[in-house]
XYZ file of C-alpha atoms in Angstrom:
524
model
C -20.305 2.285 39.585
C -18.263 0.052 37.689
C -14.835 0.109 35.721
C -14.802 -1.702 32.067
C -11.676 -1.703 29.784
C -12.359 -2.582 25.623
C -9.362 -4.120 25.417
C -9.919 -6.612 28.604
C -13.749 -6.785 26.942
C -12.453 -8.252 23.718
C -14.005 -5.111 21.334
C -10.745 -4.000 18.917
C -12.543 -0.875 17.556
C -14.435 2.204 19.444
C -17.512 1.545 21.767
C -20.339 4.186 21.148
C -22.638 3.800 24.266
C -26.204 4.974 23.857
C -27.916 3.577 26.985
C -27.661 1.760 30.112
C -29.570 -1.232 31.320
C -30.180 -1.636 35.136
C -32.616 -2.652 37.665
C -33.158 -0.520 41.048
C -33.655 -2.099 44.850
C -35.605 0.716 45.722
C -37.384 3.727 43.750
C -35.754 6.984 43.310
C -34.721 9.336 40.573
C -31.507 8.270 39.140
C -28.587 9.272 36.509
C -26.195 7.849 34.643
C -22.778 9.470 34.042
C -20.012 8.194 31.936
C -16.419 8.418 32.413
C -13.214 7.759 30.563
C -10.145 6.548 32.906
C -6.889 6.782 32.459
C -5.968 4.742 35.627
C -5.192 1.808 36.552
C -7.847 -0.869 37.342
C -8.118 -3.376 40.220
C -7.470 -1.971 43.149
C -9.380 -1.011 45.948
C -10.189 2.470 44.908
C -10.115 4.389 41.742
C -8.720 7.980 41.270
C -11.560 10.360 40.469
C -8.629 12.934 38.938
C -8.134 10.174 36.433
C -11.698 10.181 35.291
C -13.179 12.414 32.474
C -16.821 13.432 32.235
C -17.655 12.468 28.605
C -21.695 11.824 29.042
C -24.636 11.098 30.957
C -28.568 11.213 30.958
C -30.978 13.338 32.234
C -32.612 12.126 35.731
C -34.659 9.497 34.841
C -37.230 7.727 37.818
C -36.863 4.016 38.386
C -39.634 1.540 40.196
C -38.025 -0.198 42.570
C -38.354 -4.348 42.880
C -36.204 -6.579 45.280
C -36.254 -9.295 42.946
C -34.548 -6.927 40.753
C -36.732 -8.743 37.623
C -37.747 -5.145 36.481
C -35.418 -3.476 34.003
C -34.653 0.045 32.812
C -33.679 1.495 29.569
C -31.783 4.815 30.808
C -30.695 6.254 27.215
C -28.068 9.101 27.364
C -28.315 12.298 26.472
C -26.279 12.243 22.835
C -23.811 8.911 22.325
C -20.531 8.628 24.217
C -17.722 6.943 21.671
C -15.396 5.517 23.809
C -11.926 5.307 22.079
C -10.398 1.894 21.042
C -8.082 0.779 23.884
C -9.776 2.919 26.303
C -10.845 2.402 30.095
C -14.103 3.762 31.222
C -16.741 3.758 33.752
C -20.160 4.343 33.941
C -21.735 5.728 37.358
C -25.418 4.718 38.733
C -25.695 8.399 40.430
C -29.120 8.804 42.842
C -30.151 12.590 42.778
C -34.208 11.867 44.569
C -35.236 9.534 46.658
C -34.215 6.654 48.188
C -33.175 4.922 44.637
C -30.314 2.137 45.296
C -28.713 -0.010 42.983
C -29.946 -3.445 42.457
C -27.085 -6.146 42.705
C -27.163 -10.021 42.602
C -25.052 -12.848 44.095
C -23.630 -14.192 40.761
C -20.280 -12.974 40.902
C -19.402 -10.066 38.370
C -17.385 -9.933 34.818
C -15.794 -6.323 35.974
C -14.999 -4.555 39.704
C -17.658 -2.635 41.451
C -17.439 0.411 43.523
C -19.416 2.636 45.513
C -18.526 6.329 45.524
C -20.449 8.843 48.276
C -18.242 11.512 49.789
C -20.790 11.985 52.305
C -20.343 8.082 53.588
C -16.954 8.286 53.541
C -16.313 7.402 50.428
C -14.128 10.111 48.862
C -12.736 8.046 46.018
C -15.044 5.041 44.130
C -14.114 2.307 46.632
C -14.809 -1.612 45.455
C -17.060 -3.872 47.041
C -15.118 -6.485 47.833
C -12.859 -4.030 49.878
C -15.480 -3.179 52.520
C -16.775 -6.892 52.858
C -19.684 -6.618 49.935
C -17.801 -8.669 47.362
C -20.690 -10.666 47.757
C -22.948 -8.239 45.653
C -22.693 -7.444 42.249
C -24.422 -4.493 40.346
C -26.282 -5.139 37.908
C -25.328 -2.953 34.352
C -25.434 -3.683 30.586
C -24.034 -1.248 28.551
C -25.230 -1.138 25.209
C -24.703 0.433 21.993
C -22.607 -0.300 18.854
C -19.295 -1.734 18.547
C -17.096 -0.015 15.762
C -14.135 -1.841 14.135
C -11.883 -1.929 11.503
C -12.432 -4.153 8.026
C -15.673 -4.170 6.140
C -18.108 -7.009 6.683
C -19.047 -10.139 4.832
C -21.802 -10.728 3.330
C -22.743 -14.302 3.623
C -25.988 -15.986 1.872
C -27.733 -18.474 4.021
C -30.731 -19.391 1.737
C -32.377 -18.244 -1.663
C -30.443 -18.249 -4.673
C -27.549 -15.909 -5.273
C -27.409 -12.428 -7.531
C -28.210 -12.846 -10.896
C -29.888 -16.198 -10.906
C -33.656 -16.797 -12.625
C -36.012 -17.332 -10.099
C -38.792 -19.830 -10.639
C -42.360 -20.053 -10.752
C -43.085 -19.195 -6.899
C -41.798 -17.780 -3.559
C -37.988 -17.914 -2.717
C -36.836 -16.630 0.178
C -32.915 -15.005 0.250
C -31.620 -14.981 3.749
C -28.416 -13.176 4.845
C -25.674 -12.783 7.766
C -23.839 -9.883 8.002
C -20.445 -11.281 9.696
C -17.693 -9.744 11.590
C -14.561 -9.894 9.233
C -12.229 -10.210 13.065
C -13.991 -12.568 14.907
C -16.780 -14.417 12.603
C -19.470 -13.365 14.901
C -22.903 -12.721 13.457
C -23.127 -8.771 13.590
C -26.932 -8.701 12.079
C -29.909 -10.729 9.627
C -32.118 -9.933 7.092
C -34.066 -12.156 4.837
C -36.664 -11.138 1.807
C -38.888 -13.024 -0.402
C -38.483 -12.593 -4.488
C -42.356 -13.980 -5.680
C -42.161 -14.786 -9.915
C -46.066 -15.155 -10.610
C -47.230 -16.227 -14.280
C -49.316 -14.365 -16.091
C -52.457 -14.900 -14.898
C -55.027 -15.389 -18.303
C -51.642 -16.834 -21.142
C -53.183 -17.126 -24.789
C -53.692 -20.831 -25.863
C -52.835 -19.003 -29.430
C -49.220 -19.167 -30.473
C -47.345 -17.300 -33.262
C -43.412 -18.121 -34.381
C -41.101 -16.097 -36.328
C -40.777 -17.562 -39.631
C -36.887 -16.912 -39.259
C -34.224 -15.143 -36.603
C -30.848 -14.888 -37.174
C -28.700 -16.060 -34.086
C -25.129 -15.451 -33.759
C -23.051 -17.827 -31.733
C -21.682 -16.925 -28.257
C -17.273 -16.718 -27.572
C -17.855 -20.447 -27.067
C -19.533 -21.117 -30.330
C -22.772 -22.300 -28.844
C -26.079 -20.512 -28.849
C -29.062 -21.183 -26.066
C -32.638 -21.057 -28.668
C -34.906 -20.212 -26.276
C -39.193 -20.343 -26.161
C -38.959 -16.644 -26.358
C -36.253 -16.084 -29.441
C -38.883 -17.784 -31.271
C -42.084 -16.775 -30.210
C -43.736 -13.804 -31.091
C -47.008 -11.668 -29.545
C -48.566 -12.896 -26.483
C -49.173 -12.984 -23.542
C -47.461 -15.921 -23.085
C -47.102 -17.854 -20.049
C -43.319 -18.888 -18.217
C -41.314 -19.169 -20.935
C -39.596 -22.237 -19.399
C -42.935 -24.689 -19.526
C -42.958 -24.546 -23.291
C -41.381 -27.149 -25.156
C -38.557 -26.035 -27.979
C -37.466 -28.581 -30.409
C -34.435 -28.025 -32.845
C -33.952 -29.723 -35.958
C -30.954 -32.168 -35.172
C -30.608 -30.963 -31.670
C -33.141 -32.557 -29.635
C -35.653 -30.516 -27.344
C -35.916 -29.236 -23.893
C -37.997 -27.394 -21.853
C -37.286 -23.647 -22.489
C -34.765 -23.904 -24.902
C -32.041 -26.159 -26.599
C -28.023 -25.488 -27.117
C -26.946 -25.750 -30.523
C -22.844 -25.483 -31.402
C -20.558 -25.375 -33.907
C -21.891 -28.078 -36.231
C -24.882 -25.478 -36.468
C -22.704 -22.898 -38.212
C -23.862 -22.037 -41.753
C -27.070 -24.012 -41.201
C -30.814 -23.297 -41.527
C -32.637 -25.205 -39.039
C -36.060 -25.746 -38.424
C -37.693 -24.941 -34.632
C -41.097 -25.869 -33.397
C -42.487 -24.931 -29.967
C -45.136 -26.861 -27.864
C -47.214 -25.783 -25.531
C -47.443 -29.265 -23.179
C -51.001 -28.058 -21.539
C -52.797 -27.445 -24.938
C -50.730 -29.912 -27.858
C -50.606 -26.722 -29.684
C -47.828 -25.288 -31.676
C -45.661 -23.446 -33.699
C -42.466 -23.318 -36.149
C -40.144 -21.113 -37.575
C -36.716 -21.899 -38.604
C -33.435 -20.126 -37.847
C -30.239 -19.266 -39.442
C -26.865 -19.832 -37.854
C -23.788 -17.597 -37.604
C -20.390 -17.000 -36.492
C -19.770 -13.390 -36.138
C -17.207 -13.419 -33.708
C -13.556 -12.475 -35.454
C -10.528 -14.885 -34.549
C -7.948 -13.352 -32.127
C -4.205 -12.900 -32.941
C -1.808 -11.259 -31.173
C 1.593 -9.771 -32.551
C 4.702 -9.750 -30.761
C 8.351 -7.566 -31.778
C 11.621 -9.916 -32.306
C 14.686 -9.346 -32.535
C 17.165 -11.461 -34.538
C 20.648 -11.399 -35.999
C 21.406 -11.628 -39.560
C 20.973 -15.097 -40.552
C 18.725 -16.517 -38.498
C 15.669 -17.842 -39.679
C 12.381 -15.089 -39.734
C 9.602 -16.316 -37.274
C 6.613 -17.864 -38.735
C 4.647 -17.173 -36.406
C 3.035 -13.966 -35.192
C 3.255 -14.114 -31.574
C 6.715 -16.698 -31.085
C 7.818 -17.519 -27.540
C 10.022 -15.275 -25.171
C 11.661 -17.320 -22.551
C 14.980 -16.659 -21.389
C 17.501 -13.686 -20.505
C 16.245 -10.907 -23.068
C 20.003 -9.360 -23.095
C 20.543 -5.407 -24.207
C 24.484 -4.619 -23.802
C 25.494 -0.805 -25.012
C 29.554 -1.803 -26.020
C 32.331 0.305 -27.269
C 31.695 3.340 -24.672
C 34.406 5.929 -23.228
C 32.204 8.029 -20.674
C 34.112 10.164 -18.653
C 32.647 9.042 -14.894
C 33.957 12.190 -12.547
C 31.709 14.033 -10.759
C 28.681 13.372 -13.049
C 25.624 11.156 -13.226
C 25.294 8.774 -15.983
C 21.779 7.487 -17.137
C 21.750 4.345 -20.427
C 17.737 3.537 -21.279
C 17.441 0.027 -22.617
C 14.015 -0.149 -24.211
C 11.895 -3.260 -23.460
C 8.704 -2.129 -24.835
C 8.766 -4.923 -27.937
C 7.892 -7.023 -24.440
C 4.128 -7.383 -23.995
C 3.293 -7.133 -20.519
C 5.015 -9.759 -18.066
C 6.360 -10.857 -15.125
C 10.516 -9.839 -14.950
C 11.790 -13.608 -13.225
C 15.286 -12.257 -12.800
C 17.574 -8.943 -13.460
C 20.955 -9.134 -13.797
C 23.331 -5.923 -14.747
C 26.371 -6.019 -17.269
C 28.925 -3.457 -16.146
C 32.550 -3.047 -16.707
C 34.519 1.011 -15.399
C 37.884 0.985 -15.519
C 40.520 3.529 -14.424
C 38.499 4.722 -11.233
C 40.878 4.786 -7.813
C 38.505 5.959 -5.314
C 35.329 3.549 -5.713
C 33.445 4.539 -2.754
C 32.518 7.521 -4.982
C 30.310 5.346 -7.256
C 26.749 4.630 -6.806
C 25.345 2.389 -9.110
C 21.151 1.671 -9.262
C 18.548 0.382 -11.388
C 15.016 1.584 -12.174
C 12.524 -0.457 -13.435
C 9.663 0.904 -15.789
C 7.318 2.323 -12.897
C 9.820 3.830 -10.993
C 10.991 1.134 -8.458
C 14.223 1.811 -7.670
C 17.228 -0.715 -6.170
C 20.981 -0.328 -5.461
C 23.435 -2.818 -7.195
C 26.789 -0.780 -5.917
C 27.687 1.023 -2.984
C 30.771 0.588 -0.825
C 33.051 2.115 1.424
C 36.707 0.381 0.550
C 38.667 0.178 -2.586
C 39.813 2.974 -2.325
C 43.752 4.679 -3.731
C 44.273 2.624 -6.402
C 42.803 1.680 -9.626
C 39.960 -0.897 -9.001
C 38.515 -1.643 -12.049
C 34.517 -2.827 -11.828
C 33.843 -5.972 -14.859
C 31.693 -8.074 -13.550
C 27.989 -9.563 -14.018
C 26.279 -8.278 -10.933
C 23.549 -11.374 -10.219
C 21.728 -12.005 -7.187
C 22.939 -15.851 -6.852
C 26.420 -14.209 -8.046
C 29.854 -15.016 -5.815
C 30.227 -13.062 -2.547
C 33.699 -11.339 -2.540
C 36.068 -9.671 -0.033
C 38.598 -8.158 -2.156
C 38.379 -5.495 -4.345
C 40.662 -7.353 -6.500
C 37.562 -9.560 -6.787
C 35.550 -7.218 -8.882
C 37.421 -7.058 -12.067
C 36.790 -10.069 -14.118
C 34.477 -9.969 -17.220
C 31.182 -10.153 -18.750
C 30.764 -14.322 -17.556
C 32.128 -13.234 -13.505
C 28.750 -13.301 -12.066
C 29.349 -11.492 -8.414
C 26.440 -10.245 -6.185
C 24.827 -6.790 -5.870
C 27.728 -4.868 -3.114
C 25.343 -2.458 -0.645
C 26.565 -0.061 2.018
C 29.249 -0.553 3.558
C 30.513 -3.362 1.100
C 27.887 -6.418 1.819
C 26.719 -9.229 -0.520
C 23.279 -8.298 -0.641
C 21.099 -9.875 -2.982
C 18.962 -6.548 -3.821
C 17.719 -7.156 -7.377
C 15.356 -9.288 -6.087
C 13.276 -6.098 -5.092
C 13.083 -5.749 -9.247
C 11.394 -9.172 -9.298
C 7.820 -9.651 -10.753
C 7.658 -6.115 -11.973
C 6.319 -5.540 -15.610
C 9.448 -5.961 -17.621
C 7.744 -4.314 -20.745
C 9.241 -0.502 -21.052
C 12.191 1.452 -20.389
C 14.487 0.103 -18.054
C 17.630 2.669 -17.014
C 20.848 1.766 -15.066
C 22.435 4.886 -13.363
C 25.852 5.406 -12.826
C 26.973 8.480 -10.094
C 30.229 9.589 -9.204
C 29.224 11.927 -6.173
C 33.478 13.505 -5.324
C 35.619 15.089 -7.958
C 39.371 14.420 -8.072
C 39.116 10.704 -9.225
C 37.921 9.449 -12.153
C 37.483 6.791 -14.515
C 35.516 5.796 -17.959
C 32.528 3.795 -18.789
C 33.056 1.101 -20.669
C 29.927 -0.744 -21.491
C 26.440 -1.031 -19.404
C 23.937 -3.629 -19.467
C 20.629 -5.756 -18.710
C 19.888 -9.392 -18.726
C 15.950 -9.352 -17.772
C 14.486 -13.155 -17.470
C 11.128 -13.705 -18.720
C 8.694 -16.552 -19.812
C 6.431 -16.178 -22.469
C 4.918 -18.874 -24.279
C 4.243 -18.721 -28.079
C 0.565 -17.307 -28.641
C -1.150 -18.906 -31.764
C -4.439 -17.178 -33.421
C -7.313 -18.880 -32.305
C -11.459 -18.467 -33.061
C -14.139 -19.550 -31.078
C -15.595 -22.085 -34.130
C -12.736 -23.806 -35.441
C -9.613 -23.393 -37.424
C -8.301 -20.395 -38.640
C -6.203 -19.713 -41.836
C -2.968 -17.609 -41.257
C -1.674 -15.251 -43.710
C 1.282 -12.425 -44.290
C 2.530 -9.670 -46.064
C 5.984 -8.311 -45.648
C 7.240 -4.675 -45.622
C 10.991 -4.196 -45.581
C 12.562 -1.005 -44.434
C 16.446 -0.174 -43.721
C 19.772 -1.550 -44.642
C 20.344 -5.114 -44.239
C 24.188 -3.839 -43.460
C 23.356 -1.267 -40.929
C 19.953 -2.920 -39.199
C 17.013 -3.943 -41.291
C 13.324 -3.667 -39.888
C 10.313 -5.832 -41.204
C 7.109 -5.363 -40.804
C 4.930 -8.348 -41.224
C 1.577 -7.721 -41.650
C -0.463 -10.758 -40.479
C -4.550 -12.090 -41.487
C -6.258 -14.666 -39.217
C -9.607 -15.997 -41.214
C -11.768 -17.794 -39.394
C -14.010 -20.327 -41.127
C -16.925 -18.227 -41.787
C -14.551 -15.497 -43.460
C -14.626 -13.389 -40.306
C -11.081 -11.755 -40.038
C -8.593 -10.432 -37.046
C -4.923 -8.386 -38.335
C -2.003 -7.288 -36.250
C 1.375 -6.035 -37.237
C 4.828 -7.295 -36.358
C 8.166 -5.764 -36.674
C 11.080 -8.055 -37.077
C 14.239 -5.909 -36.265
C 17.545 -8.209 -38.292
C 20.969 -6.987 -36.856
C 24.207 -6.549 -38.842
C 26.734 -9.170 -37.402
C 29.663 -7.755 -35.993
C 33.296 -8.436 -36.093
């Protein structure tokens, strides 16, 4: 018998044993049993109450050889999965003949033990602790090792998915690697064979004209088989193209921009005969220019953008002024609405508040939530408490750490950071950081105990972002910018307009978006 623990073994995942490899001193009918053990290992003996029955073979005969060169296979009944972490052995049991276990003089990786009730041996008792530490048996347990993580996939040779093979035999070669350790779990390789046809026509035949559309980078690949026509031809890449003003190249030739609008003669060789063909093609730009639109917000005054996508960098500020809400026992929610943002990073979230007339603040919870749900507290504190405190303060994550509740009423510049149970500077809005700051933000404001109260006076966001201006752009060349504007509103009260924007590309190919310039009324 021997003792084995995974963990001591190196294997991080389950062991599923299938077989056993051995050798045999002498012949005899033997069978293997596996154990898990719950014990501890290295002792003299090992506890047999400790050790569960969880597989074995059927009785298998073994030759014997006392040079112990011959090996057995001994395959288990069903597989034994040995749990991660777990200690097992696995018992050489003789149930015919005169079978003993063959052993060298090597030394051994893990303890030995012989277990025979009818020797004296009531418990599995080691080698070494009845003067045999000499010997070592002689087991490999095999199966498959189980672990966490997918493997890689690593390429040795051959060319990688998607390529075009050539003319021949390649061979693609492969390791499938352990993502713990790096170790080489298993190997394949396979051949991919590209023959040419066998009997090509000497004969070739050209369109007499394609149309070809240029690719996103304003480049098109004319290639031997865009321009040839019937067949059968042979590789495609061992005829010569040649493209007015472009040059030739086996298997094709890249045109660009300088193509666009053009009609442009092609001729294809075939280098073994001297024959060949011509047709001619016609170049286009289908491909529309892009634009993209983005919401502003200005005050009267100010200058419209002219521009449709201008940048956003800065604090995007949204302050709700002028309130009286009655904060007693109640939970207050204010929306500020984002969604003119296209989707970005927030840098940095400050909140604007200001309650007065509150005297017990440890009754006030304050939190934002961002868009998806994330959640953070920016108030919650266990003093202040018997008096009017009032709460007018920026609350900023590199804000002032305070003591005093004195310290909390200032105004809209006193930047002071987030206060968390039981009254801690705790810089919490970073939690808000790099969330999508495009959508509906909301600051809530609780009073959870009745009997003290106080009002609302005005609620806010600063949210930080950097967005850099996004100008139309085509694939070809320049593009031609264009507007419309629809006005909507009162110029007194808020005025919206809507300017319609037209991106022309140089072949007359067109891309639209609409933006909506909100003007606010200045205020006294």
């Amino acid at each position: 018998m021997r003792a084995y623990d995974l963990i001591e073994e190196g294997i991080a995942g389950d062991f599923q044993m299938t077989s056993l490899r051995m050798s045999a001193w002498n012949s005899g009918t033997v069978q293997v049993r596996v154990y898990t053990y719950t014990g501890p290992m290295g002792g003299a003996t090992l506890d047999p109450a400790l050790m569960t029955l969880v597989g074995q073979s059927n009785p298998t005969a073994v030759v014997g050889n006392t040079n112990a060169d011959i090996q057995f296979n001994i395959n288990l009944t069903a597989p034994v999965t040995i749990p991660a972490g777990t200690r097992f052995a696995v018992e050489q049991n003789s149930t015919a003949g005169l079978f003993t276990v063959a052993g060298n003089y090597s030394g051994e990786t893990r303890p030995c033990y012989f277990w025979n009730p009818g020797c004296g041996f009531a418990n599995p008792t080691s080698y070494a602790s009845i003067g045999f530490g000499f010997i070592s048996v002689l087991q490999v347990c095999q199966g498959l090792i189980v672990m966490d993580g997918s493997p890689d996939v690593v390429q040795t040779s051959g060319l990688p998915s998607g390529s075009v093979y050539p003319r021949g035999t390649t061979t693609n070669c492969f390791d499938l690697v352990s993502p713990l350790d790096g170790e080489i779990i298993d190997d394949c390789c396979f051949d991919v064979t590209v023959v040419e046809y066998p009997t090509p026509t000497t004969t070739l035949a050209c369109n007499d004209n394609v149309q070809v559309s240029v690719n996103e980078n304003c480049e098109a690949f004319i290639s031997t088989d865009m321009i040839l026509e019937g067949g059968p031809y042979g590789c495609y890449d061992e005829y010569i193209v040649a493209v007015e003003g472009y040059g030739s190249g086996f298997g094709g030739v890249t045109i660009d921009n300088n193509a666009i609008g053009e009609t442009l003669t092609v001729t294809v060789t075939d280098p073994s005969t001297g024959n060949s063909c011509w047709g001619t093609i016609s170049v286009e730009d289908k491909i529309p220019p892009t634009i993209e639109c983005r919401d502003v917000v200005i005050m009267c005054g100010a200058q419209l953008p002219d521009v449709p996508a201008p940048a956003i960098v800065g604090y995007q500020e949204q302050i709700q002024t002028g309130l009286n809400d009655l904060l007693e026992l109640n939970t207050l929610e204010y929306t500020f609405d984002y969604s003119y943002l296209p989707t970005t990073p927030a840098l940095d979230v400050d909140v604007r508040i200001q309650i007065d007339d509150h005297t017990w603040l440890p009754d006030v919870k304050i939190e934002v939530e961002a868009p998806d749900g994330t959640t953070t507290d920016v108030f919650d504190i266990t003093g202040c408490a018997g008096q009017e405190f009032p709460i007018n303060c920026r609350f900023d994550d590199d804000g002032a750490v305070i003591t005093q509740c004195v310290d909390l009423n200032g105004d809209e510049t006193l930047r002071l950071m987030p206060l968390l149970f039981p009254g801690n500077s705790t810089p919490s809005l970073f939690n808000l950081n790099g969330l999508d700051a495009s959508g509906t933000w909301t600051v809530r404001i609780a009073d959870i105990a009745g009997g003290d109260d106080g009002h609302v006076r005005e609620v806010g966001l600063y949210i930080l972002v950097n967005l850099p201006q996004v100008d139309p752009a085509d694939n070809c060349g320049e593009v031609d910018l264009t507007y419309t504007d629809t006005e909507s509103g009162d110029p007194c009260e808020g005025l919206v307009v809507t300017r319609h924007w037209i991106a022309t590309d140089e072949s007359g190919n067109t891309a639209e978006c609409d933006q909506n310039i909100t003007v606010t009324p200045l205020v006294l």
